[in-house]
Coordinates of C-alpha atoms in Angstrom, one line a residue:
M1 CA 1.0 -29.7 -18.8
G2 CA 2.9 -26.5 -19.7
I3 CA 5.9 -24.6 -18.4
V4 CA 5.6 -20.9 -17.4
A5 CA 8.0 -18.4 -16.0
G6 CA 7.6 -15.5 -13.6
L7 CA 10.0 -12.6 -13.8
E8 CA 10.6 -10.3 -10.9
S9 CA 12.5 -7.1 -11.7
S10 CA 13.0 -5.3 -8.4
A11 CA 14.9 -2.1 -7.8
E12 CA 18.1 -4.2 -7.3
Y13 CA 17.8 -7.5 -9.1
T14 CA 16.0 -9.7 -11.6
R15 CA 14.7 -13.1 -10.4
I16 CA 13.2 -15.8 -12.6
I17 CA 11.1 -18.6 -11.3
V18 CA 10.0 -21.4 -13.8
C19 CA 7.0 -23.4 -12.8
D20 CA 4.7 -26.2 -14.0
A21 CA 1.6 -24.5 -15.1
D22 CA -0.7 -27.1 -13.6
S23 CA 0.8 -27.8 -10.2
G24 CA 2.9 -24.7 -9.6
A25 CA 5.9 -26.8 -8.8
V26 CA 9.2 -24.9 -9.3
V27 CA 11.2 -26.3 -12.1
R28 CA 14.2 -24.0 -12.1
H29 CA 15.2 -20.4 -11.3
G30 CA 17.7 -17.6 -12.2
H31 CA 19.0 -14.5 -10.5
A32 CA 21.1 -11.5 -11.4
D33 CA 21.8 -8.1 -9.8
H34 CA 21.1 -5.0 -11.8
P35 CA 24.2 -3.1 -13.0
A36 CA 25.1 0.0 -11.0
E37 CA 23.0 2.4 -13.0
R38 CA 19.6 1.2 -11.7
D39 CA 17.7 4.1 -13.1
D40 CA 18.7 3.1 -16.7
P41 CA 15.9 0.8 -18.1
Q42 CA 18.5 -0.9 -20.3
S43 CA 20.2 -2.2 -17.2
W44 CA 17.0 -4.1 -16.3
L45 CA 17.2 -5.8 -19.6
M46 CA 20.9 -6.6 -19.1
S47 CA 20.0 -8.1 -15.7
L48 CA 17.2 -10.1 -17.3
G49 CA 19.5 -11.5 -19.9
K50 CA 22.1 -12.6 -17.3
A51 CA 19.4 -14.2 -15.1
A52 CA 18.2 -16.2 -18.1
S53 CA 21.6 -17.0 -19.5
S54 CA 21.6 -20.7 -18.3
G55 CA 18.6 -21.7 -20.4
Q56 CA 15.9 -20.7 -17.8
F57 CA 13.4 -20.0 -20.6
A58 CA 13.8 -23.4 -22.3
D59 CA 10.4 -25.0 -23.0
V60 CA 8.6 -22.0 -21.4
E61 CA 5.3 -21.2 -23.1
A62 CA 4.3 -18.1 -21.2
I63 CA 6.0 -15.4 -19.1
G64 CA 4.6 -13.1 -16.5
V65 CA 6.4 -9.9 -15.5
A66 CA 6.3 -8.2 -12.1
A67 CA 8.4 -5.2 -11.4
Q68 CA 9.2 -2.4 -9.0
Q69 CA 6.2 -0.2 -8.6
Q70 CA 5.6 3.5 -9.2
G71 CA 8.7 4.1 -11.3
L72 CA 8.2 6.4 -14.3
I73 CA 9.7 6.0 -17.8
A74 CA 8.9 9.0 -19.9
L75 CA 9.3 8.4 -23.6
D76 CA 9.5 10.7 -26.6
S77 CA 7.5 10.3 -29.8
G78 CA 10.0 7.7 -31.0
G79 CA 9.6 5.5 -27.9
N80 CA 13.0 6.6 -26.4
P81 CA 13.4 7.7 -22.8
V82 CA 13.8 11.5 -22.4
R83 CA 15.8 11.0 -19.2
P84 CA 16.7 8.2 -16.8
A85 CA 13.8 6.5 -15.1
L86 CA 12.4 8.2 -12.0
L87 CA 12.2 5.4 -9.5
G88 CA 9.5 4.8 -6.8
N89 CA 11.6 5.8 -3.8
D90 CA 12.9 9.2 -5.2
R91 CA 12.5 11.6 -2.3
R92 CA 13.1 14.7 -4.5
I93 CA 9.5 14.3 -5.6
Q94 CA 7.7 15.2 -2.3
P95 CA 7.4 18.9 -2.8
A96 CA 5.9 18.3 -6.3
A97 CA 3.4 15.9 -4.7
A98 CA 2.3 18.5 -2.1
D99 CA 2.0 21.1 -5.0
L100 CA -0.3 18.7 -6.9
V101 CA -2.5 18.2 -3.8
D102 CA -3.1 21.9 -3.6
A103 CA -3.5 22.3 -7.4
L104 CA -6.7 20.1 -7.4
G105 CA -8.1 21.5 -4.2
G106 CA -6.8 19.3 -1.4
R107 CA -6.8 15.7 -0.2
Q108 CA -10.5 15.1 -0.5
A109 CA -10.6 16.2 -4.2
W110 CA -7.9 13.7 -5.0
A111 CA -9.4 10.9 -3.0
E112 CA -12.7 11.4 -4.8
A113 CA -11.0 11.6 -8.2
V114 CA -8.8 8.6 -8.2
G115 CA -8.9 7.0 -4.7
T116 CA -5.4 8.2 -3.8
V117 CA -3.7 11.4 -2.6
P118 CA -0.4 12.1 -4.4
E119 CA 2.8 11.2 -2.6
A120 CA 6.4 11.2 -3.7
G121 CA 6.0 7.6 -5.1
H122 CA 3.2 8.2 -7.5
P123 CA 4.0 8.7 -11.2
V124 CA 1.6 11.7 -11.3
S125 CA 3.9 13.4 -8.8
K126 CA 6.9 12.6 -10.9
L127 CA 5.3 14.2 -13.9
R128 CA 4.8 17.3 -11.8
W129 CA 8.4 17.3 -10.7
L130 CA 9.6 16.8 -14.3
A131 CA 7.5 19.7 -15.5
R132 CA 9.0 22.0 -12.8
A133 CA 12.6 20.7 -12.6
E134 CA 13.3 19.7 -16.2
P135 CA 10.9 21.6 -18.5
Q136 CA 12.8 20.8 -21.7
A137 CA 12.6 17.1 -21.0
A138 CA 9.0 17.4 -19.9
A139 CA 8.0 19.1 -23.2
A140 CA 9.4 16.1 -25.1
V141 CA 7.3 13.5 -23.3
A142 CA 4.8 11.8 -25.6
E143 CA 3.9 8.7 -23.5
V144 CA 4.6 7.3 -20.1
L145 CA 5.1 3.7 -18.8
Q146 CA 6.0 2.1 -15.5
P147 CA 8.8 -0.5 -15.2
H148 CA 6.6 -3.6 -15.7
D149 CA 4.9 -2.0 -18.6
W150 CA 8.2 -1.1 -20.3
L151 CA 9.6 -4.6 -19.8
V152 CA 6.6 -6.3 -21.3
W153 CA 6.8 -3.9 -24.2
Q154 CA 10.5 -4.7 -24.7
L155 CA 9.9 -8.5 -24.5
M156 CA 7.4 -8.2 -27.3
A157 CA 9.8 -6.2 -29.5
R158 CA 8.2 -2.8 -28.9
P159 CA 4.8 -3.2 -30.6
S160 CA 2.5 -0.3 -31.3
R161 CA 0.2 -1.4 -28.5
R162 CA 1.4 -0.6 -25.0
T163 CA -0.4 -2.3 -22.0
T164 CA -0.5 -2.3 -18.3
D165 CA -2.8 -4.0 -15.7
R166 CA -5.3 -2.7 -13.1
G167 CA -2.9 -3.2 -10.2
E168 CA -0.1 -1.1 -11.7
A169 CA -2.5 1.5 -13.1
S170 CA -4.1 2.0 -9.6
G171 CA -0.7 3.3 -8.3
T172 CA -0.2 6.0 -10.8
G173 CA -2.4 8.8 -9.3
Y174 CA -4.2 9.2 -12.7
W175 CA -6.3 6.0 -12.9
S176 CA -9.3 5.3 -10.7
A177 CA -9.8 1.8 -9.3
A178 CA -13.4 2.6 -8.5
L179 CA -14.2 3.8 -12.1
E180 CA -11.7 1.5 -13.8
S181 CA -10.6 4.4 -16.0
Y182 CA -7.9 7.0 -16.5
R183 CA -8.1 10.7 -15.6
P184 CA -6.1 12.3 -18.5
D185 CA -6.9 15.7 -17.1
L186 CA -4.8 14.9 -14.0
V187 CA -1.9 14.0 -16.3
E188 CA -2.3 17.4 -18.0
L189 CA -2.6 19.1 -14.6
A190 CA 0.8 17.5 -13.6
L191 CA 2.8 17.7 -16.8
G192 CA 1.1 20.5 -18.7
H193 CA 0.1 18.5 -21.7
Q194 CA -1.5 15.2 -22.6
V195 CA 0.5 12.0 -23.3
A196 CA -0.3 8.5 -24.5
L197 CA -1.1 6.0 -21.6
P198 CA -0.9 2.2 -21.8
E199 CA -4.1 0.2 -22.3
V200 CA -5.3 -1.4 -19.1
I201 CA -6.0 -5.1 -19.8
G202 CA -7.7 -7.7 -17.7
P203 CA -6.0 -10.1 -15.2
A204 CA -6.1 -13.1 -17.5
E205 CA -5.7 -11.2 -20.8
P206 CA -2.4 -11.7 -22.6
A207 CA -0.4 -8.6 -23.5
G208 CA 0.8 -10.3 -26.6
R209 CA 3.7 -12.6 -27.8
T210 CA 7.4 -12.3 -28.2
P211 CA 8.9 -12.6 -31.7
E212 CA 9.7 -16.2 -30.8
G213 CA 6.0 -16.9 -29.9
L214 CA 6.1 -16.9 -26.1
L215 CA 2.9 -15.6 -24.6
I216 CA 3.3 -12.6 -22.3
S217 CA 0.7 -12.1 -19.6
A218 CA -0.6 -8.7 -18.4
G219 CA 2.0 -8.5 -15.7
T220 CA 1.6 -6.3 -12.6
G221 CA 3.4 -4.6 -9.7
E222 CA 5.5 -6.3 -7.1
T223 CA 2.9 -6.0 -4.3
M224 CA 0.1 -7.3 -6.4
A225 CA 2.2 -10.2 -7.7
A226 CA 3.3 -11.2 -4.2
A227 CA -0.3 -11.2 -3.0
F228 CA -1.2 -13.5 -6.0
G229 CA 1.8 -15.7 -5.2
L230 CA 0.7 -16.0 -1.6
G231 CA -2.8 -17.0 -2.7
L232 CA -4.5 -14.2 -0.9
E233 CA -8.3 -14.1 -1.2
A234 CA -11.2 -12.1 0.2
G235 CA -10.9 -12.1 4.0
D236 CA -7.1 -11.9 3.9
A237 CA -5.1 -8.9 5.0
V238 CA -1.3 -8.3 4.9
I239 CA 0.8 -6.2 7.2
S240 CA 4.3 -5.5 5.8
L241 CA 6.9 -4.7 8.4
G242 CA 9.5 -2.5 6.8
A243 CA 11.0 0.6 8.4
S244 CA 7.6 2.0 7.7
G245 CA 4.5 -0.2 7.7
S246 CA 1.6 -0.9 5.4
V247 CA -1.7 -2.7 5.8
C248 CA -3.7 -3.9 2.9
A249 CA -6.6 -6.4 2.3
V250 CA -8.3 -8.2 -0.5
H251 CA -11.8 -6.6 -0.8
H252 CA -14.7 -6.8 -3.3
E253 CA -14.8 -3.1 -4.0
A254 CA -12.8 0.1 -4.1
L255 CA -13.0 2.2 -1.0
N256 CA -13.5 6.0 -1.5
D257 CA -12.0 7.6 1.6
P258 CA -12.4 11.4 1.7
T259 CA -9.5 11.8 4.1
G260 CA -7.1 10.0 1.8
T261 CA -6.0 7.7 4.7
I262 CA -7.1 4.7 2.6
T263 CA -5.4 4.3 -0.8
S264 CA -7.6 2.4 -3.3
Y265 CA -5.4 0.0 -5.2
A266 CA -6.6 -2.8 -7.5
D267 CA -5.1 -6.3 -7.3
A268 CA -4.0 -8.8 -10.0
T269 CA -7.2 -10.9 -9.9
G270 CA -10.0 -8.4 -10.6
M271 CA -10.5 -7.6 -6.9
H272 CA -9.3 -4.6 -4.9
M273 CA -6.6 -4.0 -2.3
P274 CA -7.4 -1.0 -0.1
A275 CA -4.2 0.0 1.8
V276 CA -3.3 2.1 4.8
R277 CA 0.3 3.2 5.5
T278 CA 2.1 4.0 8.7
L279 CA 5.5 5.8 8.9
N280 CA 6.7 3.7 11.8
A281 CA 7.2 0.0 12.0
T282 CA 10.6 -1.8 12.4
R283 CA 12.4 1.6 12.9
V284 CA 10.6 1.5 16.3
L285 CA 12.3 -1.8 17.2
R286 CA 15.7 -0.7 15.9
G287 CA 15.6 2.5 17.8
A288 CA 14.6 0.8 21.0
A289 CA 17.3 -1.8 20.5
E290 CA 19.9 0.8 20.1
M291 CA 18.7 2.6 23.2
L292 CA 19.1 -0.7 25.1
G293 CA 22.5 -1.6 23.6
T294 CA 21.3 -4.6 21.7
D295 CA 19.9 -5.6 18.3
V296 CA 16.3 -6.4 17.3
K297 CA 16.8 -10.1 18.2
G298 CA 18.1 -9.1 21.6
L299 CA 15.1 -6.7 21.9
S300 CA 12.7 -9.6 21.2
D301 CA 14.4 -11.7 23.9
L302 CA 14.1 -8.9 26.4
A303 CA 10.5 -8.3 25.5
Q304 CA 9.7 -11.9 26.2
R305 CA 10.9 -11.5 29.8
S306 CA 8.2 -8.9 30.4
T307 CA 4.4 -9.4 30.4
P308 CA 1.5 -8.1 28.3
G309 CA 1.1 -4.4 29.0
A310 CA 4.8 -3.9 29.8
Y311 CA 4.0 -3.0 33.5
G312 CA 1.9 -0.1 32.3
L313 CA 4.4 1.4 29.8
V314 CA 2.8 2.6 26.5
L315 CA 5.0 3.7 23.6
L316 CA 3.2 5.9 21.0
P317 CA 5.6 5.0 18.1
Y318 CA 5.4 8.2 16.1
L319 CA 9.2 8.6 15.7
E320 CA 9.0 10.1 12.2
G321 CA 5.7 11.8 12.6
E322 CA 2.8 9.7 11.4
L323 CA 0.4 9.2 8.5
T324 CA -2.1 7.1 10.4
P325 CA -3.3 8.9 12.4
N326 CA -2.3 12.1 10.4
L327 CA 0.2 13.6 12.8
P328 CA 3.0 14.7 10.5
H329 CA 4.8 17.0 13.0
T330 CA 4.6 14.9 16.2
A331 CA 7.2 12.6 17.8
G332 CA 7.2 9.4 19.7
S333 CA 6.4 9.4 23.4
L334 CA 6.6 7.0 26.3
H335 CA 3.8 7.0 28.9
G336 CA 3.3 5.3 32.3
L337 CA 6.8 5.4 33.7
R338 CA 7.0 4.2 37.3
R339 CA 9.9 2.9 39.2
E340 CA 8.9 -0.7 38.8
S341 CA 8.5 -0.3 35.0
M342 CA 11.9 1.3 34.4
K343 CA 13.6 -1.9 33.3
P344 CA 15.0 -2.9 29.9
E345 CA 12.6 -5.8 29.4
H346 CA 9.5 -3.6 29.9
L347 CA 10.8 -0.9 27.5
A348 CA 11.5 -3.6 25.0
R349 CA 7.9 -5.0 25.4
A350 CA 6.5 -1.5 25.1
A351 CA 8.3 -1.0 21.8
V352 CA 7.0 -4.3 20.3
E353 CA 3.4 -3.5 21.6
G354 CA 3.6 0.1 20.4
M355 CA 4.7 -0.8 16.9
L356 CA 1.9 -3.5 16.6
C357 CA -0.7 -1.2 18.1
G358 CA 0.2 1.5 15.6
L359 CA -0.4 -1.0 12.8
A360 CA -3.6 -2.2 14.5
D361 CA -4.8 1.4 14.2
A362 CA -4.2 1.2 10.5
L363 CA -6.0 -2.2 10.3
D364 CA -9.0 -0.8 12.2
V365 CA -9.3 1.9 9.5
L366 CA -10.0 -0.8 7.0
R367 CA -12.2 -2.8 9.4
G368 CA -14.2 0.4 10.0
R369 CA -15.1 0.5 6.3
G370 CA -16.4 -3.0 6.3
V371 CA -13.3 -5.0 5.3
Q372 CA -13.5 -8.4 6.8
V373 CA -10.3 -9.9 8.2
R374 CA -10.3 -13.7 8.9
R375 CA -6.5 -14.1 8.8
L376 CA -3.6 -11.7 8.8
F377 CA -0.4 -12.3 6.9
L378 CA 2.7 -10.8 8.6
L379 CA 5.6 -10.1 6.2
G380 CA 9.1 -8.8 6.6
P381 CA 12.1 -9.9 8.7
A382 CA 10.6 -8.6 12.0
A383 CA 7.7 -11.0 11.4
N384 CA 10.0 -13.8 12.5
L385 CA 10.8 -12.3 15.9
P386 CA 9.3 -14.5 18.7
A387 CA 8.1 -11.5 20.6
V388 CA 6.2 -10.2 17.6
Q389 CA 4.7 -13.6 16.8
A390 CA 3.6 -14.0 20.4
A391 CA 2.0 -10.6 20.8
A392 CA 0.5 -10.0 17.3
P393 CA -2.5 -12.4 17.3
A394 CA -4.0 -11.1 20.5
L395 CA -3.4 -7.4 19.7
F396 CA -4.8 -7.8 16.1
G397 CA -7.6 -10.0 17.4
T398 CA -7.3 -12.6 14.6
Q399 CA -5.2 -15.5 13.3
V400 CA -1.8 -14.4 12.2
V401 CA 0.2 -16.3 9.6
V402 CA 3.9 -15.9 8.8
P403 CA 4.8 -17.3 5.4
M404 CA 8.0 -19.4 5.0
P405 CA 10.6 -17.6 2.8
A406 CA 9.9 -18.0 -0.9
D407 CA 10.0 -15.9 -4.1
Y408 CA 6.3 -15.0 -3.9
T409 CA 6.5 -12.1 -6.3
A410 CA 8.0 -14.2 -9.1
I411 CA 5.7 -17.0 -8.2
G412 CA 2.7 -14.7 -8.5
A413 CA 4.0 -13.5 -11.9
A414 CA 4.3 -17.2 -13.0
R415 CA 0.8 -18.0 -11.8
Q416 CA -0.5 -15.1 -13.9
A417 CA 1.3 -16.4 -16.9
A418 CA -0.3 -19.8 -16.3
W419 CA -3.7 -18.1 -16.1
A420 CA -3.2 -16.3 -19.4
L421 CA -1.9 -19.5 -21.0
K422 CA -4.8 -21.7 -19.9
G423 CA -7.6 -19.1 -19.8
G424 CA -10.8 -19.4 -17.7
A425 CA -12.6 -17.2 -15.3
Q426 CA -10.5 -18.2 -12.3
P427 CA -6.7 -18.5 -11.9
P428 CA -5.1 -21.9 -11.6
R429 CA -5.2 -23.4 -8.1
W430 CA -1.6 -23.7 -7.0
P431 CA -0.6 -24.9 -3.5
A432 CA -1.0 -22.4 -0.7
A433 CA 2.1 -20.8 0.7
E434 CA 3.7 -22.7 3.6
C435 CA 3.1 -20.7 6.8
E436 CA 3.4 -20.8 10.5
V437 CA 0.0 -20.1 12.1
F438 CA -0.4 -18.2 15.4
E439 CA -3.8 -18.0 17.1
P440 CA -4.9 -15.5 19.8
G441 CA -5.9 -18.4 22.1
E442 CA -5.9 -17.7 25.8
S443 CA -4.0 -14.5 25.4
F444 CA -6.8 -12.8 23.5
D445 CA -8.3 -11.0 26.5
A446 CA -4.9 -9.8 27.8
G447 CA -4.0 -8.6 24.3
Q448 CA -7.3 -6.7 23.9
A449 CA -6.7 -5.0 27.3
V450 CA -3.2 -3.9 26.1
R451 CA -4.8 -2.6 22.9
Q452 CA -7.4 -0.6 24.9
Q453 CA -4.7 0.8 27.1
Y454 CA -2.8 2.0 24.0
V455 CA -6.0 3.6 22.5
T456 CA -6.7 5.4 25.8
V457 CA -3.2 6.9 25.9
R458 CA -3.4 7.8 22.3
E459 CA -6.7 9.6 22.7
E460 CA -5.6 11.4 25.8
T461 CA -2.4 12.6 24.1
Y462 CA -4.0 13.4 20.6
P463 CA -7.7 13.8 21.2
G464 CA -9.7 13.1 18.0
A465 CA -6.7 11.8 16.1
F466 CA -9.0 9.5 14.2
G467 CA -11.9 12.0 14.0
G468 CA -13.6 10.7 17.1

């Protein structure tokens, strides 16, 4: 028996989960919000200290760290930040990302180089922005880390060795999940000169120890840690219902996609997590709810008063343009209006079905590349809406599971710490996440008819949107 801790440092807070290394049972926990200056890495340490102030690390033998992804901490030759951290959601970076895409010769060139096309979130784009917007700071950069890398380094009292893991490295834009190696030339393309990059270590390999002797595991990004905490394996896919959406799956190999629609991430176990994004998910539900004078729960209630197919209404949910399919300058559109379909419940149903069918398009991109999906995890507050749970299995054509609320990111970090502590080729077998399970059942045929109706309208409106 041993005791391990998982540390989640998000954009807003630090959460600590302490677990039994053998059983995964939660022993204790801690929580603290970050101070106001959330782009100051020192504030993350202050938050960690507060979250652990009640003895959360007592008897702990190993710690795993998961943190907000795609932030950039640029350090000078003395290991000090040259400026506040550039966080993952910094929208100022988008022009620099577009500039980088052109600089290498387009989307296909990037997809072939590292399995991803630069977007605002990627550290490689942040380096480009830094070189253009703050050239004096850029010239002083000697090495770069991401938030989880930096926290691990700090916990170990800033040793000469800096580390990261495959999952975090795969989101940089200068590490290839297919080749398992850095592309330093892309760092130089973005920043104008070479910098030191952290060593990428294996999923069960320790990063080192704290001065007190606590083992520190490799750590990883929030998404990879949450997948590990949920116990995802090959054949599992995840749809995250934020304002925008994402679909990812556990797969045995990296997927090179010349169009850049698929981003080739690595996971925290040695496998891969190809991902496809959409710009429109729960914003579709919120927009429809506002139009109908209700909230998303009211929208769900209305939708359940309709029937599959919404009396012929089809909503193409491209309210913010769209990434998948690549229609950046389009808008949402409602099709099939007839007098009998012009009722609130049918519009509500069309919004739910349109959102889910847009995500099914993204899932089909992965399926089209040989990704097997035996069950589909649905995450986010909208996953708990009855109308979503009722429609999703038949539209996606597979079993849908909705996990019970839990601190899966911190649990995944703790499970990684247990793996580093105990060693072995496979991670410790902890209990699977508690989930509600929804099957297509008798509604499968009706759901697939709705899906086909959506595809027909999409192809009539945007012929060849998926290259067909």
